[in-house]
Tab-separated table of C-alpha atoms and ligand atoms in Angstrom:
chain	number	residue	atom	x	y	z
G	11	MET	CA	86.591	94.461	77.741
G	12	LEU	CA	85.025	91.973	79.997
G	13	TYR	CA	82.093	92.128	82.573
G	14	THR	CA	84.117	92.034	85.869
G	15	LYS	CA	82.339	90.609	88.893
G	16	LYS	CA	83.700	92.331	91.987
G	17	MET	CA	83.280	91.016	95.572
G	18	ASN	CA	84.443	92.344	98.769
G	19	LEU	CA	84.126	89.521	101.192
G	20	PRO	CA	84.767	91.671	104.432
G	21	GLU	CA	81.626	93.668	103.328
G	22	LEU	CA	79.343	90.644	102.646
G	23	ASP	CA	77.377	88.650	105.239
G	24	GLU	CA	78.483	85.019	106.048
G	25	GLY	CA	76.036	83.470	103.458
G	26	ASP	CA	76.646	86.046	100.646
G	27	GLN	CA	80.549	85.179	101.367
G	28	GLU	CA	79.800	81.299	100.996
G	29	ARG	CA	77.810	82.128	97.618
G	30	ALA	CA	80.774	84.571	96.481
G	31	LEU	CA	83.525	81.630	97.042
G	32	ASP	CA	81.501	79.225	95.230
G	33	MET	CA	80.779	81.368	92.272
G	34	ALA	CA	84.636	82.105	91.858
G	35	ALA	CA	85.399	78.483	92.218
G	36	GLU	CA	83.283	77.651	89.708
G	37	LEU	CA	84.226	80.203	87.208
G	38	LEU	CA	88.013	78.962	87.863
G	39	ALA	CA	87.026	75.474	87.328
G	40	LEU	CA	85.050	76.349	83.749
G	41	GLY	CA	88.408	78.393	82.477
G	42	GLY	CA	87.701	81.861	84.137
G	43	THR	CA	90.056	84.332	85.590
G	44	VAL	CA	89.779	85.224	89.505
G	45	VAL	CA	91.463	87.495	91.347
G	46	PHE	CA	92.053	86.612	95.071
G	47	PRO	CA	94.035	87.604	97.920
G	48	THR	CA	97.354	86.074	99.422
G	49	GLU	CA	99.399	86.728	102.398
G	50	THR	CA	101.950	88.037	100.045
G	51	VAL	CA	100.347	90.034	97.291
G	52	TYR	CA	96.920	89.380	95.537
G	53	GLY	CA	97.046	86.831	92.585
G	54	LEU	CA	95.563	86.462	89.359
G	55	GLY	CA	94.173	82.960	89.058
G	56	ALA	CA	93.089	80.529	86.532
G	57	ASN	CA	93.076	76.824	86.523
G	58	ALA	CA	96.986	75.665	85.667
G	59	LEU	CA	95.924	72.703	83.983
G	60	ASP	CA	93.737	74.624	81.298
G	61	GLU	CA	95.863	76.145	78.564
G	62	ARG	CA	93.380	78.393	77.207
G	63	ALA	CA	92.509	79.593	80.718
G	64	VAL	CA	96.280	80.353	81.544
G	65	LYS	CA	96.897	82.433	78.233
G	66	SER	CA	93.877	84.642	79.494
G	67	ILE	CA	96.319	85.435	82.189
G	68	TYR	CA	99.020	86.485	80.272
G	69	VAL	CA	96.723	88.685	78.427
G	70	ALA	CA	94.995	90.232	81.314
G	71	LYS	CA	98.241	91.593	82.668
G	72	GLY	CA	99.787	92.037	79.350
G	73	ARG	CA	102.944	89.847	80.445
G	74	PRO	CA	105.378	88.430	78.346
G	75	SER	CA	104.514	84.718	77.820
G	76	ASP	CA	108.092	83.208	78.491
G	77	ASN	CA	107.520	84.279	82.110
G	78	PRO	CA	106.191	81.096	84.062
G	79	LEU	CA	103.946	81.224	86.781
G	80	ILE	CA	103.435	79.657	89.962
G	81	VAL	CA	100.972	76.819	90.852
G	82	HIS	CA	98.995	77.361	93.919
G	83	ILE	CA	97.547	74.272	95.985
G	84	ALA	CA	95.763	73.783	99.108
G	85	SER	CA	96.672	70.524	100.247
G	86	LEU	CA	99.778	68.630	100.245
G	87	SER	CA	98.447	65.789	98.172
G	88	GLN	CA	98.366	67.825	95.298
G	89	VAL	CA	102.071	68.393	94.958
G	90	LYS	CA	102.217	64.808	93.459
G	91	ASP	CA	100.053	65.755	90.496
G	92	ILE	CA	102.072	68.807	89.346
G	93	ALA	CA	105.876	67.499	90.197
G	94	ARG	CA	107.611	64.514	88.894
G	95	GLU	CA	109.823	63.829	92.010
G	96	VAL	CA	109.916	65.840	95.428
G	97	PRO	CA	113.671	65.587	96.920
G	98	ALA	CA	113.970	65.438	100.569
G	99	SER	CA	115.106	69.093	100.683
G	100	ALA	CA	111.764	70.258	99.259
G	101	GLU	CA	109.720	67.827	101.318
G	102	ALA	CA	111.389	69.395	104.363
G	103	LEU	CA	110.747	73.144	103.388
G	104	MET	CA	107.008	72.077	102.596
G	105	LYS	CA	106.755	70.688	106.207
G	106	ALA	CA	108.570	73.933	107.717
G	107	PHE	CA	106.892	76.942	105.675
G	108	TRP	CA	103.509	75.725	104.214
G	109	PRO	CA	101.146	77.235	104.133
G	110	GLY	CA	103.283	80.177	103.538
G	111	PRO	CA	105.514	82.530	101.505
G	112	LEU	CA	107.503	80.055	99.986
G	113	THR	CA	107.606	78.895	96.232
G	114	ILE	CA	109.411	75.842	95.786
G	115	ILE	CA	110.772	74.799	92.112
G	116	LEU	CA	110.508	71.215	91.147
G	117	PRO	CA	110.928	69.207	88.074
G	118	LYS	CA	107.510	69.120	86.608
G	119	LYS	CA	105.419	66.457	85.869
G	120	GLU	CA	103.760	65.677	81.997
G	121	GLY	CA	100.430	67.210	81.435
G	122	ILE	CA	101.303	70.443	82.852
G	123	PRO	CA	100.971	72.923	79.944
G	124	GLU	CA	103.671	74.682	78.319
G	125	VAL	CA	102.330	77.974	78.860
G	126	THR	CA	101.899	77.596	82.721
G	127	THR	CA	105.834	77.015	83.176
G	128	GLY	CA	106.759	79.004	80.093
G	129	GLY	CA	108.285	76.163	78.454
G	130	LEU	CA	110.658	74.942	81.512
G	131	ASP	CA	110.717	71.758	82.336
G	132	THR	CA	110.497	72.639	85.845
G	133	VAL	CA	107.219	74.132	87.875
G	134	GLY	CA	106.949	76.600	91.028
G	135	ILE	CA	104.403	75.447	93.281
G	136	ARG	CA	103.316	77.368	96.648
G	137	MET	CA	100.408	76.822	99.247
G	138	PRO	CA	99.304	80.226	100.315
G	139	ASP	CA	98.937	81.039	104.021
G	140	HIS	CA	95.369	82.709	103.501
G	141	GLU	CA	92.053	80.996	104.265
G	142	VAL	CA	90.324	82.510	101.171
G	143	ALA	CA	93.000	81.536	98.553
G	144	ARG	CA	92.932	78.059	100.003
G	145	GLU	CA	89.324	77.794	100.175
G	146	LEU	CA	88.917	79.122	96.476
G	147	ILE	CA	91.513	76.303	95.367
G	148	ARG	CA	89.980	73.725	97.335
G	149	ARG	CA	86.278	74.452	95.948
G	150	SER	CA	87.597	74.773	92.364
G	151	ASN	CA	89.235	71.197	92.463
G	152	CYS	CA	92.270	72.436	90.380
G	153	PRO	CA	95.806	73.712	90.849
G	154	VAL	CA	95.515	77.596	90.320
G	155	ALA	CA	98.356	79.187	88.234
G	156	ALA	CA	98.630	83.031	89.523
G	157	PRO	CA	101.025	85.836	89.083
G	158	SER	CA	100.765	89.072	91.038
G	159	ALA	CA	97.338	90.563	90.175
G	160	ASN	CA	98.919	93.880	88.636
G	161	ILE	CA	99.481	95.113	85.103
G	162	SER	CA	102.779	93.762	83.917
G	163	GLY	CA	105.740	95.939	85.168
G	164	ARG	CA	103.575	97.781	87.821
G	165	PRO	CA	103.987	97.489	92.053
G	166	SER	CA	102.345	94.408	93.202
G	167	PRO	CA	99.040	94.875	94.486
G	168	THR	CA	98.411	94.353	98.193
G	169	THR	CA	95.090	95.585	98.298
G	170	TYR	CA	91.627	94.943	96.951
G	171	GLN	CA	91.317	98.485	95.730
G	172	ARG	CA	94.664	98.333	93.742
G	173	CYS	CA	93.710	95.193	92.396
G	174	LEU	CA	90.255	97.267	90.817
G	175	GLU	CA	92.331	99.832	89.607
G	176	ASP	CA	94.557	97.437	87.483
G	177	LEU	CA	92.574	94.796	86.368
G	178	SER	CA	88.683	95.763	86.246
G	179	GLY	CA	87.441	94.778	82.951
G	180	ARG	CA	90.255	92.399	82.343
G	181	VAL	CA	89.202	89.669	84.508
G	182	ASP	CA	86.247	87.493	85.417
G	183	VAL	CA	86.089	88.051	89.355
G	184	ILE	CA	87.849	90.352	91.673
G	185	LEU	CA	87.573	88.871	95.074
G	186	GLY	CA	88.710	91.285	98.025
G	187	SER	CA	89.935	90.591	101.626
G	188	ASP	CA	92.209	92.331	104.031
G	189	PRO	CA	95.468	94.143	103.126
G	190	SER	CA	98.233	91.422	102.438
G	191	LYS	CA	99.957	90.488	105.445
G	192	VAL	CA	103.366	90.178	103.944
G	193	GLY	CA	103.351	92.859	101.356
G	194	VAL	CA	106.021	91.331	98.825
G	195	GLU	CA	105.823	88.299	96.818
G	196	SER	CA	107.132	84.789	97.936
G	197	THR	CA	110.633	83.633	98.432
G	198	ILE	CA	111.539	81.435	95.129
G	199	VAL	CA	113.980	78.477	96.039
G	200	ASP	CA	114.864	75.986	93.424
G	201	CYS	CA	115.063	72.308	94.915
G	202	SER	CA	115.379	70.691	91.340
G	203	GLY	CA	119.326	70.823	91.628
G	204	ALA	CA	121.426	69.157	94.293
G	205	VAL	CA	121.416	72.384	96.832
G	206	PRO	CA	118.554	74.522	97.086
G	207	GLU	CA	119.006	78.013	95.663
G	208	ILE	CA	117.251	81.012	96.125
G	209	LEU	CA	116.022	82.781	93.057
G	210	ARG	CA	113.856	85.244	94.524
G	211	PRO	CA	114.189	86.785	97.951
G	212	GLY	CA	111.117	87.163	100.215
G	213	ALA	CA	109.918	87.018	103.791
G	214	ILE	CA	111.581	83.764	104.119
G	215	THR	CA	114.795	84.372	104.592
G	216	ALA	CA	118.149	82.198	103.486
G	217	LYS	CA	119.093	82.050	107.395
G	218	MET	CA	115.513	80.630	107.790
G	219	LEU	CA	115.774	78.040	104.867
G	220	GLU	CA	119.322	76.983	105.944
G	221	GLU	CA	118.059	75.948	109.545
G	222	VAL	CA	115.900	73.363	107.676
G	223	VAL	CA	118.028	72.131	105.071
G	224	GLY	CA	121.264	73.286	105.702
G	225	GLN	CA	122.994	74.786	102.833
G	226	VAL	CA	121.332	77.026	100.067
G	227	PHE	CA	122.922	79.297	97.579
G	228	LEU	CA	122.088	82.733	97.380
G	229	LYS	CA	123.086	85.088	94.644
G	230	THR	CA	123.109	88.693	95.715
G	231	SER	CA	122.825	89.950	92.192
G	232	ILE	CA	119.541	88.146	91.995
G	233	GLY	CA	117.352	89.211	89.542
G	234	LEU	CA	119.009	92.557	88.554
G	235	PRO	CA	119.637	93.467	84.973
G	236	GLN	CA	123.489	92.547	84.662
G	237	GLU	CA	122.587	89.010	85.598
G	238	GLU	CA	122.708	87.320	82.187
G	239	ALA	CA	120.283	84.487	81.909
G	240	PRO	CA	117.889	84.767	85.259
G	241	ARG	CA	117.020	81.324	86.313
G	242	ALA	CA	113.585	82.804	87.301
G	243	PRO	CA	112.817	84.258	83.928
G	244	GLY	CA	110.490	86.894	85.344
G	245	MET	CA	113.292	88.732	87.097
G	246	LYS	CA	114.688	89.982	83.918
G	247	TYR	CA	111.781	92.342	83.125
G	248	LYS	CA	111.196	95.976	84.366
G	249	HIS	CA	109.265	95.733	87.476
G	250	TYR	CA	107.508	97.386	90.386
G	251	ALA	CA	107.820	100.880	88.397
G	252	PRO	CA	105.855	103.785	89.766
G	253	LYS	CA	104.903	106.686	87.321
G	254	ALA	CA	107.455	108.767	89.476
G	255	LYS	CA	111.300	108.534	88.903
G	256	VAL	CA	112.506	106.675	91.844
G	257	ILE	CA	116.063	107.101	93.153
G	258	LEU	CA	117.757	104.525	95.528
G	259	TRP	CA	120.320	106.232	97.873
G	260	GLN	CA	122.865	104.308	99.313
G	261	GLY	CA	124.321	105.272	102.723
G	262	ASN	CA	122.298	102.987	104.866
G	263	SER	CA	120.992	105.371	107.308
G	264	PRO	CA	117.989	107.296	107.839
G	265	GLU	CA	120.096	110.247	109.129
G	266	LYS	CA	122.601	110.541	106.304
G	267	VAL	CA	120.038	110.052	103.925
G	268	SER	CA	117.663	112.941	105.170
G	269	GLN	CA	120.846	115.091	105.826
G	270	ALA	CA	121.673	114.723	102.275
G	271	LEU	CA	118.292	115.516	100.655
G	272	LYS	CA	117.226	118.645	103.341
G	273	GLY	CA	117.998	121.198	100.557
G	274	LYS	CA	115.433	122.733	98.143
G	275	ALA	CA	113.638	120.606	95.869
G	276	SER	CA	112.945	121.278	92.107
G	277	LYS	CA	109.778	119.205	91.818
G	278	LYS	CA	107.157	117.535	93.885
G	279	GLU	CA	109.221	114.847	95.760
G	280	ALA	CA	109.040	112.196	98.225
G	281	VAL	CA	111.699	110.910	100.394
G	282	ILE	CA	111.311	107.232	102.191
G	283	LEU	CA	113.411	106.434	105.359
G	284	ILE	CA	113.660	103.358	106.588
G	285	GLN	CA	114.468	102.276	110.008
G	286	GLU	CA	116.447	98.879	110.636
G	287	SER	CA	113.985	98.134	113.400
G	288	GLN	CA	111.994	99.918	116.386
G	289	ASP	CA	110.276	98.363	119.197
G	290	LEU	CA	106.379	99.628	118.418
G	291	GLY	CA	105.074	98.138	121.736
G	292	GLU	CA	101.585	98.348	121.569
G	293	LYS	CA	101.246	100.101	118.000
G	294	SER	CA	98.799	97.985	116.038
G	295	ALA	CA	98.873	98.162	112.108
G	296	SER	CA	95.851	100.679	112.365
G	297	VAL	CA	97.750	102.931	114.274
G	298	LEU	CA	100.792	102.706	111.849
G	299	ASN	CA	98.511	103.456	108.937
G	300	GLU	CA	96.948	106.631	110.802
G	301	ASP	CA	100.977	107.693	111.568
G	302	LEU	CA	101.615	107.329	107.924
G	303	GLY	CA	98.615	109.210	106.963
G	304	GLN	CA	99.438	112.189	109.083
G	305	GLN	CA	103.147	111.977	107.657
G	306	TRP	CA	101.664	112.586	104.379
G	307	SER	CA	99.058	115.211	105.069
G	308	GLN	CA	101.900	117.518	106.532
G	309	GLU	CA	103.233	119.986	104.575
G	310	PRO	CA	106.678	119.987	103.733
G	311	SER	CA	108.699	122.263	106.366
G	312	SER	CA	109.400	125.466	105.456
G	313	SER	CA	113.173	124.907	104.966
G	314	GLU	CA	112.260	122.533	102.110
G	315	LEU	CA	109.824	124.888	100.253
G	316	ASN	CA	110.623	126.305	97.069
G	317	VAL	CA	108.346	128.383	94.531
G	318	ASP	CA	109.225	128.168	90.903
G	319	ASP	CA	108.361	131.253	88.885
G	320	GLN	CA	105.194	130.267	87.885
G	321	GLY	CA	104.339	130.121	91.750
G	322	ILE	CA	104.235	126.356	92.176
G	323	LEU	CA	105.213	125.147	95.669
G	324	HIS	CA	107.898	122.301	95.203
G	325	GLY	CA	109.146	120.432	98.284
G	326	ARG	CA	110.420	117.276	99.709
G	327	HIS	CA	108.107	115.280	101.648
G	328	PHE	CA	109.650	113.007	104.292
G	329	VAL	CA	108.103	109.732	105.472
G	330	GLU	CA	109.952	107.481	107.771
G	331	LEU	CA	108.894	103.708	108.120
G	332	PRO	CA	109.971	102.255	111.531
G	333	SER	CA	111.108	98.587	110.845
G	334	PHE	CA	111.976	96.499	107.780
G	335	GLU	CA	109.006	94.447	108.241
G	336	ILE	CA	106.861	97.400	108.024
G	337	ALA	CA	108.756	98.649	104.954
G	338	LEU	CA	108.129	95.510	103.204
G	339	HIS	CA	104.584	95.600	104.007
G	340	GLU	CA	104.132	99.155	102.799
G	341	ILE	CA	106.587	99.546	99.993
G	342	PHE	CA	104.260	98.860	97.037
G	343	GLU	CA	101.468	100.479	98.548
G	344	LEU	CA	103.458	103.554	98.926
G	345	LEU	CA	104.982	103.579	95.390
G	346	ARG	CA	101.253	103.634	94.144
G	347	HIS	CA	100.465	106.196	96.858
G	348	CYS	CA	103.138	108.665	95.745
G	349	ASP	CA	101.676	108.581	91.908
G	350	ASP	CA	98.363	109.171	93.194
G	351	LEU	CA	99.548	112.206	95.032
G	352	GLY	CA	101.517	113.495	91.911
G	353	TYR	CA	104.660	112.894	93.166
G	354	GLU	CA	107.340	113.201	90.294
G	355	VAL	CA	110.409	111.697	92.192
G	356	ILE	CA	110.564	109.059	94.977
G	357	HIS	CA	113.974	109.244	96.833
G	358	VAL	CA	114.196	106.091	99.128
G	359	GLN	CA	117.080	105.069	101.508
G	360	ALA	CA	119.011	102.061	100.831
G	361	VAL	CA	119.365	99.324	103.453
G	362	PRO	CA	121.970	96.750	104.060
G	363	GLU	CA	121.528	93.700	101.749
G	364	GLU	CA	121.226	90.743	104.185
G	365	ASP	CA	117.943	89.094	105.538
G	366	LEU	CA	114.831	91.054	105.203
G	367	GLY	CA	117.113	94.046	103.772
G	368	LEU	CA	118.018	92.047	101.081
G	369	THR	CA	114.492	91.343	100.083
G	370	LEU	CA	113.669	94.788	100.326
G	371	MET	CA	116.634	95.892	98.089
G	372	ASN	CA	115.755	93.381	95.534
G	373	ARG	CA	112.479	95.287	95.163
G	374	LEU	CA	113.693	98.934	95.568
G	375	LYS	CA	116.468	98.260	93.041
G	376	LYS	CA	114.073	97.070	90.324
G	377	ALA	CA	111.888	99.992	90.982
G	378	ALA	CA	114.695	102.250	90.459
G	379	GLY	CA	115.583	100.341	87.382
G	380	GLY	CA	119.376	100.839	88.302
G	381	ASP	CA	119.396	104.674	89.513
G	382	ILE	CA	121.394	104.038	92.719
G	383	ARG	CA	123.504	106.994	93.845
G	384	GLU	CA	125.799	107.683	96.964
G	385	VAL	CA	125.106	109.897	99.602
J	11	LIG	O1	103.913	85.576	96.451
J	11	LIG	C1	103.810	85.138	95.585
J	11	LIG	O2	104.910	84.469	94.755
J	11	LIG	C2	102.772	86.001	94.073
J	11	LIG	C3	101.273	85.195	94.897
J	11	LIG	C4	100.165	85.829	94.050
J	11	LIG	O3	101.294	84.146	95.141
J	11	LIG	N1	102.885	85.431	92.899
J	11	LIG	C5	104.087	85.976	92.284
J	11	LIG	O4	103.890	85.552	91.022
J	11	LIG	O5	104.770	86.836	92.658
J	11	LIG	P1	104.475	86.493	89.766
J	11	LIG	O6	104.248	85.667	88.380
J	11	LIG	O7	104.557	87.622	89.914
J	11	LIG	O8	106.205	86.019	90.038
J	11	LIG	C6	106.699	84.478	89.679
J	11	LIG	C7	108.065	84.669	89.570
J	11	LIG	C8	108.364	85.061	88.031
J	11	LIG	O9	109.815	85.783	88.417
J	11	LIG	C9	108.805	83.852	87.497
J	11	LIG	O10	109.772	83.961	86.658
J	11	LIG	C10	109.235	82.840	88.425
J	11	LIG	O11	108.482	83.214	89.587
J	11	LIG	N2	109.160	81.272	88.221
J	11	LIG	C11	107.740	80.564	88.062
J	11	LIG	N3	108.390	79.267	87.747
J	11	LIG	C12	109.341	79.082	87.552
J	11	LIG	C13	110.062	78.115	87.487
J	11	LIG	N4	109.620	76.977	86.996
J	11	LIG	N5	111.333	78.228	87.411
J	11	LIG	C14	112.252	79.650	87.737
J	11	LIG	N6	111.441	80.477	88.060
J	11	LIG	C15	110.108	80.400	88.082
J	12	LIG	MG1	104.990	89.902	89.525
């Protein structure tokens, strides 16, 4: 067990925030491990050039060591220290989307340790759109290798609280900030070949990339078990798995799926429905949170109740997410929340696999471990 220094920045005054960042940056530079916020999900960072430090990331997460890490930077000038060459397509994408939720794979420069790139001759680079992340990298004066800050296989953490749950006692520092804005990990685009290719979908969609670089390749089977040798090695592992069983329901409309699941449940079950998009008007994120909180606190309606012979109440609890953006923002937190509340089954409605829907389905299919059913 390590002693973990926990510092939630919004709870500190300005002076203490400065000291917290300095301390975390110094520990990074000395080979320590630091959990920090980004706009996608929280990351678990170490100096990307320090082999021993990077190894401690794998240990903390329980992560297989052939799974390469993304190297995070704070300024464009750092790219040349990490990548051997930067094709025009990559340069255009950096200009358009950095800082932001896009990881660019490039041929790696000598000197980047094998452990950082899982033995590959390419390296993934990203400049996060989060002031705390960039300030930490700047102050540490090193590129920061960082996977998502969860125990390997669990849903990625989007809040400080979830990082504490997974990694207290396993890392040197946990830095907290607000919940991650995006909610799912970055889009990964491989620019080491002739045509850029999406290896993992994220909030930056194929369409958005195409507007900048013309053609991009995109496999819809990305990261699913049937893909033989996934190009992003991490995609082959079990992912995002809550303790509850996740079932993904094809049918593509909230009405159809809720109709099909109206009947009696034999366990404590959750049903997550997803609207394509709804005008939220003035609804702020906090109002939405309250909304979701209320949806959770309601008892399942009587038509869904079922008492077994031991007198235990079973039922299905319906929660509706009003847009794909919000679904992306909430999904990992919802999966963990269902575990906290003791749900045994989580039913999730499938969505059409394009644009943000593709990103959502990529995470949901993995959470469901292939249990996809027709309504
Ligand atoms: O948004 C994100 O990308 C977050 C935050 C912390 O930045 N990080 C993240 O890291 O999601 P991780 O380790 O959970 O996922 C990294 C993915 C893995 O699937 C890995 O196989 C792939 O990126 N990857 C990394 N380097 C690669 C490379 N050189 N070639 C192909 N895939 C690579
Ligand atoms: Mg991850």
